[in-house]
mmCIF file of C-alpha atoms in Angstrom:
data_model
loop_
_atom_site.group_PDB
_atom_site.id
_atom_site.type_symbol
_atom_site.label_atom_id
_atom_site.label_comp_id
_atom_site.label_asym_id
_atom_site.label_seq_id
_atom_site.Cartn_x
_atom_site.Cartn_y
_atom_site.Cartn_z
ATOM 1 C CA MET A 1 -16.051 -17.738 -77.388
ATOM 2 C CA GLN A 2 -16.818 -21.219 -77.405
ATOM 3 C CA ILE A 3 -17.342 -23.611 -74.141
ATOM 4 C CA ALA A 4 -14.739 -26.274 -74.955
ATOM 5 C CA THR A 5 -16.758 -29.170 -73.326
ATOM 6 C CA PRO A 6 -20.581 -29.782 -73.187
ATOM 7 C CA LEU A 7 -22.245 -30.188 -69.844
ATOM 8 C CA LYS A 8 -21.097 -33.436 -68.511
ATOM 9 C CA ARG A 9 -23.265 -34.854 -65.359
ATOM 10 C CA VAL A 10 -22.242 -37.347 -62.542
ATOM 11 C CA MET A 11 -25.188 -39.148 -61.966
ATOM 12 C CA ALA A 12 -27.420 -40.700 -59.044
ATOM 13 C CA ALA A 13 -28.771 -43.863 -59.048
ATOM 14 C CA THR A 14 -31.671 -43.428 -56.647
ATOM 15 C CA LEU A 15 -34.725 -41.063 -56.342
ATOM 16 C CA ALA A 16 -33.635 -41.239 -52.540
ATOM 17 C CA GLY A 17 -31.094 -38.361 -53.288
ATOM 18 C CA VAL A 18 -33.985 -36.110 -54.279
ATOM 19 C CA LEU A 19 -34.899 -35.762 -50.823
ATOM 20 C CA ALA A 20 -31.820 -35.632 -49.732
ATOM 21 C CA GLY A 21 -31.036 -32.685 -51.687
ATOM 22 C CA GLY A 22 -34.460 -30.875 -49.886
ATOM 23 C CA ILE A 23 -32.275 -31.344 -46.771
ATOM 24 C CA VAL A 24 -28.829 -30.053 -48.115
ATOM 25 C CA ALA A 25 -30.135 -27.097 -49.632
ATOM 26 C CA GLN A 26 -31.900 -25.683 -47.010
ATOM 27 C CA SER A 27 -29.886 -22.608 -47.177
ATOM 28 C CA ALA A 28 -30.318 -21.886 -50.465
ATOM 29 C CA LEU A 29 -34.360 -20.871 -50.267
ATOM 30 C CA ALA A 30 -34.660 -17.244 -51.646
ATOM 31 C CA CYS A 31 -35.077 -16.873 -55.219
ATOM 32 C CA THR A 32 -38.075 -14.548 -56.210
ATOM 33 C CA GLY A 33 -39.577 -14.042 -59.764
ATOM 34 C CA ILE A 34 -42.091 -11.435 -61.129
ATOM 35 C CA MET A 35 -43.653 -10.042 -64.071
ATOM 36 C CA LEU A 36 -45.087 -6.361 -64.832
ATOM 37 C CA THR A 37 -47.234 -5.020 -67.897
ATOM 38 C CA THR A 38 -46.598 -1.406 -69.593
ATOM 39 C CA THR A 39 -49.570 0.626 -70.485
ATOM 40 C CA GLY A 40 -49.279 -0.692 -74.011
ATOM 41 C CA GLY A 41 -49.569 -4.274 -72.867
ATOM 42 C CA GLN A 42 -45.963 -5.199 -73.226
ATOM 43 C CA THR A 43 -44.758 -7.671 -70.341
ATOM 44 C CA VAL A 44 -41.084 -7.908 -69.196
ATOM 45 C CA ASN A 45 -40.266 -10.571 -66.331
ATOM 46 C CA GLY A 46 -37.299 -10.788 -63.805
ATOM 47 C CA ARG A 47 -35.821 -12.834 -60.858
ATOM 48 C CA THR A 48 -33.269 -12.968 -58.211
ATOM 49 C CA LEU A 49 -30.666 -15.647 -57.858
ATOM 50 C CA GLU A 50 -29.768 -16.400 -54.128
ATOM 51 C CA PHE A 51 -27.344 -19.548 -52.739
ATOM 52 C CA GLY A 52 -25.847 -20.470 -49.468
ATOM 53 C CA MET A 53 -22.712 -20.558 -51.274
ATOM 54 C CA TYR A 54 -20.986 -18.992 -54.088
ATOM 55 C CA ILE A 55 -22.154 -19.761 -57.615
ATOM 56 C CA ASP A 56 -19.476 -18.754 -60.363
ATOM 57 C CA THR A 57 -22.174 -17.345 -63.172
ATOM 58 C CA ASP A 58 -21.736 -16.819 -67.008
ATOM 59 C CA ILE A 59 -24.206 -15.183 -69.528
ATOM 60 C CA VAL A 60 -24.073 -17.272 -72.579
ATOM 61 C CA MET A 61 -25.761 -17.372 -76.306
ATOM 62 C CA ILE A 62 -26.810 -20.654 -77.389
ATOM 63 C CA PRO A 63 -27.347 -20.487 -81.471
ATOM 64 C CA ARG A 64 -29.992 -22.323 -83.601
ATOM 65 C CA GLY A 65 -29.152 -25.621 -84.160
ATOM 66 C CA TYR A 66 -26.509 -26.287 -81.174
ATOM 67 C CA ALA A 67 -27.388 -30.371 -80.324
ATOM 68 C CA PHE A 68 -28.059 -31.229 -76.836
ATOM 69 C CA THR A 69 -28.168 -34.516 -75.171
ATOM 70 C CA GLY A 70 -29.917 -35.008 -71.891
ATOM 71 C CA GLU A 71 -28.690 -36.806 -68.897
ATOM 72 C CA THR A 72 -29.890 -39.459 -67.103
ATOM 73 C CA PRO A 73 -28.721 -42.226 -63.977
ATOM 74 C CA SER A 74 -28.477 -44.650 -66.885
ATOM 75 C CA GLY A 75 -26.452 -42.760 -69.329
ATOM 76 C CA GLU A 76 -27.611 -40.562 -72.204
ATOM 77 C CA GLY A 77 -31.279 -39.569 -72.695
ATOM 78 C CA MET A 78 -33.043 -37.535 -74.991
ATOM 79 C CA ALA A 79 -31.281 -35.919 -77.779
ATOM 80 C CA TRP A 80 -32.779 -32.544 -79.483
ATOM 81 C CA THR A 81 -31.179 -29.694 -81.915
ATOM 82 C CA ALA A 82 -32.214 -26.153 -80.604
ATOM 83 C CA LYS A 83 -34.629 -24.459 -82.778
ATOM 84 C CA TYR A 84 -34.380 -21.077 -81.319
ATOM 85 C CA ALA A 85 -31.531 -19.557 -80.154
ATOM 86 C CA ALA A 86 -31.351 -18.173 -76.700
ATOM 87 C CA VAL A 87 -29.435 -16.028 -73.627
ATOM 88 C CA GLY A 88 -28.958 -16.377 -69.967
ATOM 89 C CA ALA A 89 -27.320 -17.708 -67.350
ATOM 90 C CA ILE A 90 -25.567 -20.526 -66.546
ATOM 91 C CA ALA A 91 -23.600 -21.657 -63.320
ATOM 92 C CA PHE A 92 -19.977 -23.196 -62.799
ATOM 93 C CA GLY A 93 -19.310 -22.856 -66.766
ATOM 94 C CA ASN A 94 -21.787 -25.878 -67.275
ATOM 95 C CA LEU A 95 -24.048 -25.235 -70.387
ATOM 96 C CA ALA A 96 -27.106 -25.642 -68.225
ATOM 97 C CA LEU A 97 -29.438 -22.424 -68.102
ATOM 98 C CA ILE A 98 -30.553 -21.330 -65.016
ATOM 99 C CA ASP A 99 -32.159 -18.687 -66.245
ATOM 100 C CA GLY A 100 -32.692 -17.731 -69.923
ATOM 101 C CA ILE A 101 -35.018 -16.116 -72.830
ATOM 102 C CA ASN A 102 -35.080 -17.153 -76.585
ATOM 103 C CA GLU A 103 -35.564 -15.410 -79.774
ATOM 104 C CA LYS A 104 -39.238 -15.418 -79.729
ATOM 105 C CA GLY A 105 -39.308 -13.968 -76.199
ATOM 106 C CA LEU A 106 -40.098 -16.918 -74.300
ATOM 107 C CA ALA A 107 -38.567 -17.050 -70.834
ATOM 108 C CA VAL A 108 -37.582 -19.674 -68.536
ATOM 109 C CA GLY A 109 -36.240 -19.766 -64.816
ATOM 110 C CA SER A 110 -35.221 -22.779 -62.353
ATOM 111 C CA PHE A 111 -36.354 -21.915 -58.735
ATOM 112 C CA TYR A 112 -34.999 -24.276 -55.742
ATOM 113 C CA PHE A 113 -38.043 -26.530 -54.568
ATOM 114 C CA PRO A 114 -36.715 -28.422 -51.413
ATOM 115 C CA SER A 115 -38.860 -31.389 -49.429
ATOM 116 C CA TYR A 116 -41.446 -31.319 -52.522
ATOM 117 C CA ALA A 117 -39.317 -32.139 -55.852
ATOM 118 C CA GLY A 118 -39.654 -35.843 -56.868
ATOM 119 C CA TYR A 119 -38.462 -36.847 -60.384
ATOM 120 C CA SER A 120 -39.030 -39.716 -62.425
ATOM 121 C CA GLN A 121 -37.358 -43.163 -62.108
ATOM 122 C CA THR A 122 -35.155 -43.490 -65.684
ATOM 123 C CA THR A 123 -36.389 -47.000 -67.121
ATOM 124 C CA PRO A 124 -35.426 -48.627 -70.515
ATOM 125 C CA GLU A 125 -38.535 -47.643 -71.745
ATOM 126 C CA ASN A 126 -38.407 -43.953 -70.934
ATOM 127 C CA GLN A 127 -34.689 -42.973 -71.187
ATOM 128 C CA ALA A 128 -34.806 -41.761 -74.884
ATOM 129 C CA GLN A 129 -37.379 -39.156 -73.309
ATOM 130 C CA SER A 130 -35.443 -38.450 -69.763
ATOM 131 C CA MET A 131 -33.244 -35.496 -69.171
ATOM 132 C CA GLY A 132 -31.798 -34.155 -65.504
ATOM 133 C CA PRO A 133 -33.603 -31.233 -63.647
ATOM 134 C CA ALA A 134 -30.746 -28.808 -65.291
ATOM 135 C CA ASP A 135 -31.307 -30.152 -68.862
ATOM 136 C CA PHE A 136 -35.475 -29.054 -68.726
ATOM 137 C CA PRO A 137 -34.520 -25.407 -68.885
ATOM 138 C CA ASN A 138 -32.507 -25.818 -72.005
ATOM 139 C CA TRP A 139 -34.852 -28.213 -73.871
ATOM 140 C CA LEU A 140 -37.876 -25.366 -72.930
ATOM 141 C CA VAL A 141 -36.234 -22.403 -74.212
ATOM 142 C CA THR A 142 -34.636 -23.984 -77.449
ATOM 143 C CA SER A 143 -37.721 -25.665 -78.114
ATOM 144 C CA PHE A 144 -40.386 -23.393 -77.585
ATOM 145 C CA GLU A 145 -42.451 -20.198 -78.884
ATOM 146 C CA THR A 146 -45.191 -19.895 -76.476
ATOM 147 C CA VAL A 147 -46.416 -20.944 -72.972
ATOM 148 C CA ASP A 148 -49.256 -22.949 -74.848
ATOM 149 C CA GLU A 149 -46.827 -24.833 -76.999
ATOM 150 C CA VAL A 150 -44.941 -25.479 -73.696
ATOM 151 C CA ARG A 151 -48.210 -26.785 -71.846
ATOM 152 C CA ALA A 152 -49.366 -29.181 -75.069
ATOM 153 C CA ALA A 153 -46.004 -30.910 -75.104
ATOM 154 C CA LEU A 154 -45.849 -31.691 -71.092
ATOM 155 C CA GLU A 155 -49.130 -32.627 -70.962
ATOM 156 C CA LYS A 156 -48.429 -35.535 -73.991
ATOM 157 C CA GLY A 157 -45.820 -36.621 -71.743
ATOM 158 C CA THR A 158 -43.070 -35.496 -74.103
ATOM 159 C CA VAL A 159 -40.536 -35.235 -71.298
ATOM 160 C CA LYS A 160 -39.209 -36.746 -67.872
ATOM 161 C CA ILE A 161 -36.932 -35.510 -65.434
ATOM 162 C CA ALA A 162 -34.620 -37.748 -64.101
ATOM 163 C CA PRO A 163 -32.511 -37.080 -60.815
ATOM 164 C CA THR A 164 -29.078 -36.315 -61.987
ATOM 165 C CA LEU A 165 -26.079 -34.298 -60.290
ATOM 166 C CA ILE A 166 -24.798 -30.999 -61.449
ATOM 167 C CA PRO A 167 -21.026 -30.011 -60.937
ATOM 168 C CA GLY A 168 -20.012 -27.755 -58.744
ATOM 169 C CA PHE A 169 -23.530 -28.198 -56.756
ATOM 170 C CA PRO A 170 -23.889 -30.366 -53.822
ATOM 171 C CA PRO A 171 -23.634 -34.057 -54.476
ATOM 172 C CA VAL A 172 -27.056 -34.794 -54.577
ATOM 173 C CA PRO A 173 -29.950 -34.080 -57.155
ATOM 174 C CA GLN A 174 -31.018 -30.465 -57.032
ATOM 175 C CA PRO A 175 -34.474 -30.052 -56.237
ATOM 176 C CA LEU A 176 -36.032 -27.548 -58.878
ATOM 177 C CA HIS A 177 -39.297 -26.331 -60.050
ATOM 178 C CA TYR A 178 -39.745 -23.832 -62.940
ATOM 179 C CA VAL A 179 -41.568 -20.919 -64.211
ATOM 180 C CA VAL A 180 -41.921 -20.116 -68.025
ATOM 181 C CA TYR A 181 -43.289 -16.898 -69.846
ATOM 182 C CA ASP A 182 -44.231 -16.077 -73.015
ATOM 183 C CA LYS A 183 -44.186 -12.633 -75.210
ATOM 184 C CA SER A 184 -48.330 -12.333 -74.727
ATOM 185 C CA GLY A 185 -47.719 -12.244 -70.807
ATOM 186 C CA LYS A 186 -48.885 -15.982 -70.092
ATOM 187 C CA SER A 187 -46.975 -17.684 -67.338
ATOM 188 C CA LEU A 188 -46.796 -21.412 -66.296
ATOM 189 C CA VAL A 189 -45.195 -23.098 -63.209
ATOM 190 C CA ILE A 190 -44.132 -26.747 -63.677
ATOM 191 C CA GLU A 191 -43.683 -28.444 -60.529
ATOM 192 C CA PRO A 192 -41.906 -32.267 -60.622
ATOM 193 C CA MET A 193 -43.407 -34.132 -57.634
ATOM 194 C CA ASN A 194 -43.912 -38.304 -57.148
ATOM 195 C CA GLY A 195 -42.070 -38.684 -60.880
ATOM 196 C CA GLU A 196 -44.835 -36.361 -62.814
ATOM 197 C CA LEU A 197 -44.902 -32.896 -63.721
ATOM 198 C CA THR A 198 -47.693 -30.609 -62.148
ATOM 199 C CA LEU A 199 -48.577 -27.790 -64.052
ATOM 200 C CA PHE A 200 -49.925 -24.389 -62.722
ATOM 201 C CA ASP A 201 -51.525 -21.391 -65.146
ATOM 202 C CA ASN A 202 -49.472 -18.238 -62.999
ATOM 203 C CA PRO A 203 -51.903 -14.935 -63.752
ATOM 204 C CA LEU A 204 -49.425 -12.879 -61.391
ATOM 205 C CA GLY A 205 -46.148 -14.033 -62.740
ATOM 206 C CA VAL A 206 -44.604 -14.676 -59.579
ATOM 207 C CA ILE A 207 -42.571 -17.689 -57.959
ATOM 208 C CA THR A 208 -40.631 -18.172 -55.062
ATOM 209 C CA ASN A 209 -39.798 -21.747 -53.661
ATOM 210 C CA SER A 210 -41.705 -24.396 -51.318
ATOM 211 C CA PRO A 211 -44.145 -25.007 -50.624
ATOM 212 C CA THR A 212 -46.267 -25.784 -53.635
ATOM 213 C CA PHE A 213 -47.315 -23.010 -56.042
ATOM 214 C CA ASP A 214 -51.239 -23.719 -55.440
ATOM 215 C CA TRP A 215 -50.338 -23.194 -51.792
ATOM 216 C CA HIS A 216 -48.943 -19.886 -52.046
ATOM 217 C CA MET A 217 -51.830 -18.845 -54.490
ATOM 218 C CA THR A 218 -54.349 -20.068 -51.384
ATOM 219 C CA ASN A 219 -52.444 -18.251 -48.977
ATOM 220 C CA LEU A 220 -52.847 -14.797 -50.718
ATOM 221 C CA ARG A 221 -56.313 -14.640 -49.507
ATOM 222 C CA ASN A 222 -54.642 -14.358 -46.050
ATOM 223 C CA TYR A 223 -53.597 -10.596 -47.404
ATOM 224 C CA VAL A 224 -56.714 -9.352 -49.134
ATOM 225 C CA ALA A 225 -56.609 -6.314 -47.175
ATOM 226 C CA LEU A 226 -53.518 -5.261 -48.295
ATOM 227 C CA ASN A 227 -53.765 -1.722 -50.275
ATOM 228 C CA PRO A 228 -51.341 1.104 -51.535
ATOM 229 C CA LEU A 229 -53.556 3.528 -50.222
ATOM 230 C CA ASN A 230 -52.828 5.193 -46.995
ATOM 231 C CA VAL A 231 -55.854 4.535 -44.190
ATOM 232 C CA PRO A 232 -57.934 7.545 -43.245
ATOM 233 C CA GLN A 233 -57.610 8.813 -39.636
ATOM 234 C CA VAL A 234 -59.897 7.141 -37.222
ATOM 235 C CA GLU A 235 -61.711 8.948 -33.971
ATOM 236 C CA VAL A 236 -61.773 6.817 -30.803
ATOM 237 C CA ASN A 237 -63.707 8.383 -27.776
ATOM 238 C CA ASP A 238 -63.233 11.844 -29.340
ATOM 239 C CA MET A 239 -59.358 11.388 -29.821
ATOM 240 C CA LYS A 240 -58.283 11.307 -33.212
ATOM 241 C CA LEU A 241 -55.324 8.718 -34.247
ATOM 242 C CA GLU A 242 -53.667 9.651 -37.775
ATOM 243 C CA GLN A 243 -51.018 7.572 -39.418
ATOM 244 C CA LEU A 244 -47.343 8.024 -38.451
ATOM 245 C CA GLY A 245 -46.449 7.797 -42.025
ATOM 246 C CA GLN A 246 -46.738 6.722 -45.334
ATOM 247 C CA GLY A 247 -47.420 3.122 -46.313
ATOM 248 C CA THR A 248 -50.505 2.504 -43.718
ATOM 249 C CA GLY A 249 -52.485 0.417 -46.397
ATOM 250 C CA LEU A 250 -49.773 -2.207 -46.295
ATOM 251 C CA LEU A 251 -49.551 -2.605 -42.877
ATOM 252 C CA GLY A 252 -49.456 -6.632 -42.364
ATOM 253 C CA LEU A 253 -47.377 -7.061 -45.044
ATOM 254 C CA PRO A 254 -44.617 -9.828 -44.382
ATOM 255 C CA GLY A 255 -41.221 -8.703 -44.143
ATOM 256 C CA ASP A 256 -38.957 -11.573 -43.846
ATOM 257 C CA PHE A 257 -36.998 -13.603 -46.208
ATOM 258 C CA THR A 258 -38.935 -17.272 -46.131
ATOM 259 C CA PRO A 259 -40.999 -18.201 -49.274
ATOM 260 C CA PRO A 260 -44.140 -17.473 -48.551
ATOM 261 C CA SER A 261 -43.516 -14.163 -47.399
ATOM 262 C CA ARG A 262 -41.655 -13.086 -50.226
ATOM 263 C CA PHE A 263 -44.394 -14.730 -52.591
ATOM 264 C CA VAL A 264 -47.049 -12.244 -50.841
ATOM 265 C CA ARG A 265 -44.427 -9.475 -51.106
ATOM 266 C CA ALA A 266 -43.706 -9.851 -54.870
ATOM 267 C CA ALA A 267 -47.263 -10.300 -55.746
ATOM 268 C CA ALA A 268 -48.188 -6.854 -53.781
ATOM 269 C CA PHE A 269 -45.644 -5.296 -55.222
ATOM 270 C CA SER A 270 -45.802 -6.135 -58.692
ATOM 271 C CA ALA A 271 -49.527 -6.280 -58.689
ATOM 272 C CA MET A 272 -49.315 -2.434 -57.298
ATOM 273 C CA ALA A 273 -46.593 -1.104 -59.697
ATOM 274 C CA VAL A 274 -47.610 1.907 -61.759
ATOM 275 C CA ARG A 275 -47.389 0.841 -65.371
ATOM 276 C CA SER A 276 -44.113 1.798 -67.182
ATOM 277 C CA LYS A 277 -44.883 3.275 -70.964
ATOM 278 C CA THR A 278 -41.972 1.328 -72.291
ATOM 279 C CA SER A 279 -40.732 -2.047 -71.491
ATOM 280 C CA GLN A 280 -37.084 -0.670 -70.862
ATOM 281 C CA GLU A 281 -38.816 1.324 -68.208
ATOM 282 C CA ALA A 282 -40.729 -1.745 -66.895
ATOM 283 C CA ALA A 283 -37.298 -3.307 -66.875
ATOM 284 C CA LEU A 284 -35.987 -1.025 -64.679
ATOM 285 C CA GLN A 285 -38.982 -1.132 -62.588
ATOM 286 C CA VAL A 286 -38.571 -4.741 -61.931
ATOM 287 C CA PHE A 287 -34.773 -4.147 -60.720
ATOM 288 C CA HIS A 288 -36.668 -1.377 -58.283
ATOM 289 C CA ILE A 289 -39.233 -3.907 -57.049
ATOM 290 C CA LEU A 290 -36.338 -6.847 -56.778
ATOM 291 C CA ASN A 291 -34.510 -4.691 -54.675
ATOM 292 C CA ASN A 292 -36.831 -5.369 -51.956
ATOM 293 C CA PHE A 293 -35.759 -9.135 -52.086
ATOM 294 C CA ASP A 294 -32.077 -7.938 -51.914
ATOM 295 C CA ILE A 295 -30.446 -10.369 -49.318
ATOM 296 C CA PRO A 296 -27.228 -8.875 -47.789
ATOM 297 C CA VAL A 297 -24.592 -11.166 -46.783
ATOM 298 C CA GLY A 298 -25.533 -12.023 -43.020
ATOM 299 C CA ALA A 299 -29.304 -11.547 -43.046
ATOM 300 C CA ALA A 300 -29.825 -15.183 -43.953
ATOM 301 C CA ARG A 301 -27.471 -17.972 -42.836
ATOM 302 C CA ALA A 302 -27.306 -21.696 -41.904
ATOM 303 C CA GLU A 303 -25.314 -23.818 -39.914
ATOM 304 C CA GLU A 304 -24.292 -27.089 -41.529
ATOM 305 C CA ASP A 305 -21.587 -29.317 -40.425
ATOM 306 C CA GLY A 306 -19.844 -26.922 -38.323
ATOM 307 C CA LYS A 307 -19.922 -24.317 -40.978
ATOM 308 C CA THR A 308 -22.001 -21.180 -41.508
ATOM 309 C CA HIS A 309 -23.642 -20.735 -44.867
ATOM 310 C CA PHE A 310 -24.736 -17.201 -45.929
ATOM 311 C CA ASP A 311 -27.694 -16.790 -48.723
ATOM 312 C CA TYR A 312 -27.353 -13.758 -50.434
ATOM 313 C CA THR A 313 -28.362 -12.367 -53.998
ATOM 314 C CA MET A 314 -25.913 -12.878 -56.212
ATOM 315 C CA LEU A 315 -27.498 -12.029 -59.303
ATOM 316 C CA THR A 316 -30.767 -10.289 -60.714
ATOM 317 C CA VAL A 317 -32.206 -10.474 -64.030
ATOM 318 C CA ALA A 318 -34.776 -8.612 -66.093
ATOM 319 C CA ARG A 319 -36.050 -10.340 -69.418
ATOM 320 C CA ASP A 320 -37.404 -8.046 -72.330
ATOM 321 C CA PRO A 321 -39.482 -10.151 -74.557
ATOM 322 C CA GLY A 322 -40.325 -7.722 -76.924
ATOM 323 C CA THR A 323 -36.881 -6.061 -77.403
ATOM 324 C CA LEU A 324 -35.079 -9.247 -76.722
ATOM 325 C CA ARG A 325 -32.808 -7.710 -74.158
ATOM 326 C CA TYR A 326 -31.512 -9.463 -70.993
ATOM 327 C CA PHE A 327 -30.283 -7.363 -68.216
ATOM 328 C CA TRP A 328 -28.651 -8.307 -64.963
ATOM 329 C CA LYS A 329 -26.523 -6.977 -62.095
ATOM 330 C CA THR A 330 -24.465 -8.702 -59.732
ATOM 331 C CA TYR A 331 -23.975 -8.516 -55.588
ATOM 332 C CA ASP A 332 -20.565 -7.336 -56.490
ATOM 333 C CA ASP A 333 -21.710 -4.789 -59.345
ATOM 334 C CA GLN A 334 -24.940 -3.090 -59.078
ATOM 335 C CA THR A 335 -24.300 -1.881 -62.713
ATOM 336 C CA ILE A 336 -27.136 -2.911 -64.854
ATOM 337 C CA ARG A 337 -25.621 -4.718 -68.084
ATOM 338 C CA MET A 338 -27.301 -5.847 -70.993
ATOM 339 C CA VAL A 339 -27.161 -8.441 -73.924
ATOM 340 C CA ASP A 340 -29.279 -7.558 -76.933
ATOM 341 C CA MET A 341 -30.002 -10.437 -78.974
ATOM 342 C CA THR A 342 -30.828 -8.913 -82.117
ATOM 343 C CA THR A 343 -27.385 -7.814 -82.465
ATOM 344 C CA LEU A 344 -26.081 -11.253 -82.199
ATOM 345 C CA ASP A 345 -25.660 -13.899 -85.029
ATOM 346 C CA LEU A 346 -28.075 -16.256 -84.145
ATOM 347 C CA ASP A 347 -27.072 -18.728 -86.369
ATOM 348 C CA GLY A 348 -23.197 -19.023 -85.507
ATOM 349 C CA THR A 349 -21.797 -21.988 -84.554
ATOM 350 C CA ALA A 350 -20.475 -21.329 -81.242
ATOM 351 C CA VAL A 351 -21.824 -20.816 -78.095
ATOM 352 C CA LEU A 352 -20.720 -16.901 -76.724
ATOM 353 C CA LYS A 353 -19.997 -16.435 -73.109
ATOM 354 C CA LEU A 354 -19.357 -13.405 -71.004
ATOM 355 C CA SER A 355 -18.394 -13.837 -66.931
ATOM 356 C CA THR A 356 -20.861 -11.847 -64.752
ATOM 357 C CA GLU A 357 -17.550 -10.963 -62.532
ATOM 358 C CA GLY A 358 -17.001 -7.553 -61.666
ATOM 359 C CA ARG A 359 -16.825 -5.031 -58.988
ATOM 360 C CA GLN A 360 -19.056 -1.757 -58.773
ATOM 361 C CA PRO A 361 -17.258 1.289 -60.105
ATOM 362 C CA ILE A 362 -17.438 4.571 -57.915
ATOM 363 C CA VAL A 363 -17.650 7.837 -59.577
ATOM 364 C CA ASP A 364 -16.029 10.582 -58.230
ATOM 365 C CA MET A 365 -17.893 13.463 -58.638
ATOM 366 C CA SER A 366 -16.340 15.994 -56.614
ATOM 367 C CA SER A 367 -14.927 18.168 -59.529
ATOM 368 C CA ASP A 368 -18.252 18.394 -60.814
ATOM 369 C CA LEU A 369 -19.895 20.392 -57.421
ATOM 370 C CA LYS A 370 -20.150 23.947 -58.771
#
């Protein structure tokens, strides 16, 4: 299926909208990303997607050779042609990947970054190298094979991110930062701040939301005592005190849904996970771990303009850069579905599209009782 029209954005004129976006989007703070490694050294990665309003999502395949043009507040920006085909998720029918992986195993994810995201002013001098925050993942995933290539291009100042709007989202530039993974397991966090792109190596492969990535990494030092092993009994005044149950080694692990707490939990669970033998087993393990970050409707809410917005987990994905398989499940359908890029025509002329909508099937096993 071909998407009839390319992404068209309403443009914003000033960076002030970025700050406003951080205020308006406070109900959308709960996305979590992780990476796992198999016993053979293969890596898989994945994430959750949360928002305070319903997001209509689709899975798409963008073929090699597809032409893109970035948007800026002053009109069209950078133009490029997809070097690599990619599969991923889009929102509201806009051909702008919020998450995806390309044919070389490079994966990209957009995450909310309120109160910190600061995009570039568009000028006549930089307009031809500028694009919106929704264009940026498209450019990354269709242009590069490795994290090292991404870093080299960004360090040269190849691209500027401009404050444009995205149809379907609140009418302010959405504050975003980004994570990139490659087939080798390298990961990079990209944070637009004060008009510049700040780059952080991401050795754990973990990402959440605000504050900045380096703050989260420093905060992990508050949890160095966490251990998957249960603590032994202790003796106090000749009285033996034993654990009441499993998990005593993780006493003190934060359990709320704030970005700092989720970052710590994601780092702990992914680091302590028993390594799977195959990448498909690891992909299923990604889902098991991310189930710990699944937000049910009602657990996280915000009051804005007299309305209650419920932040909940709409989409969970896993990406296997070795087999080029893209897995997902939704809030309404916990069935894990998959697209295998190796079975698709990556040189096709059309963008292929598949809705993520569905309802969880319930299988009646009554007749199988013996």
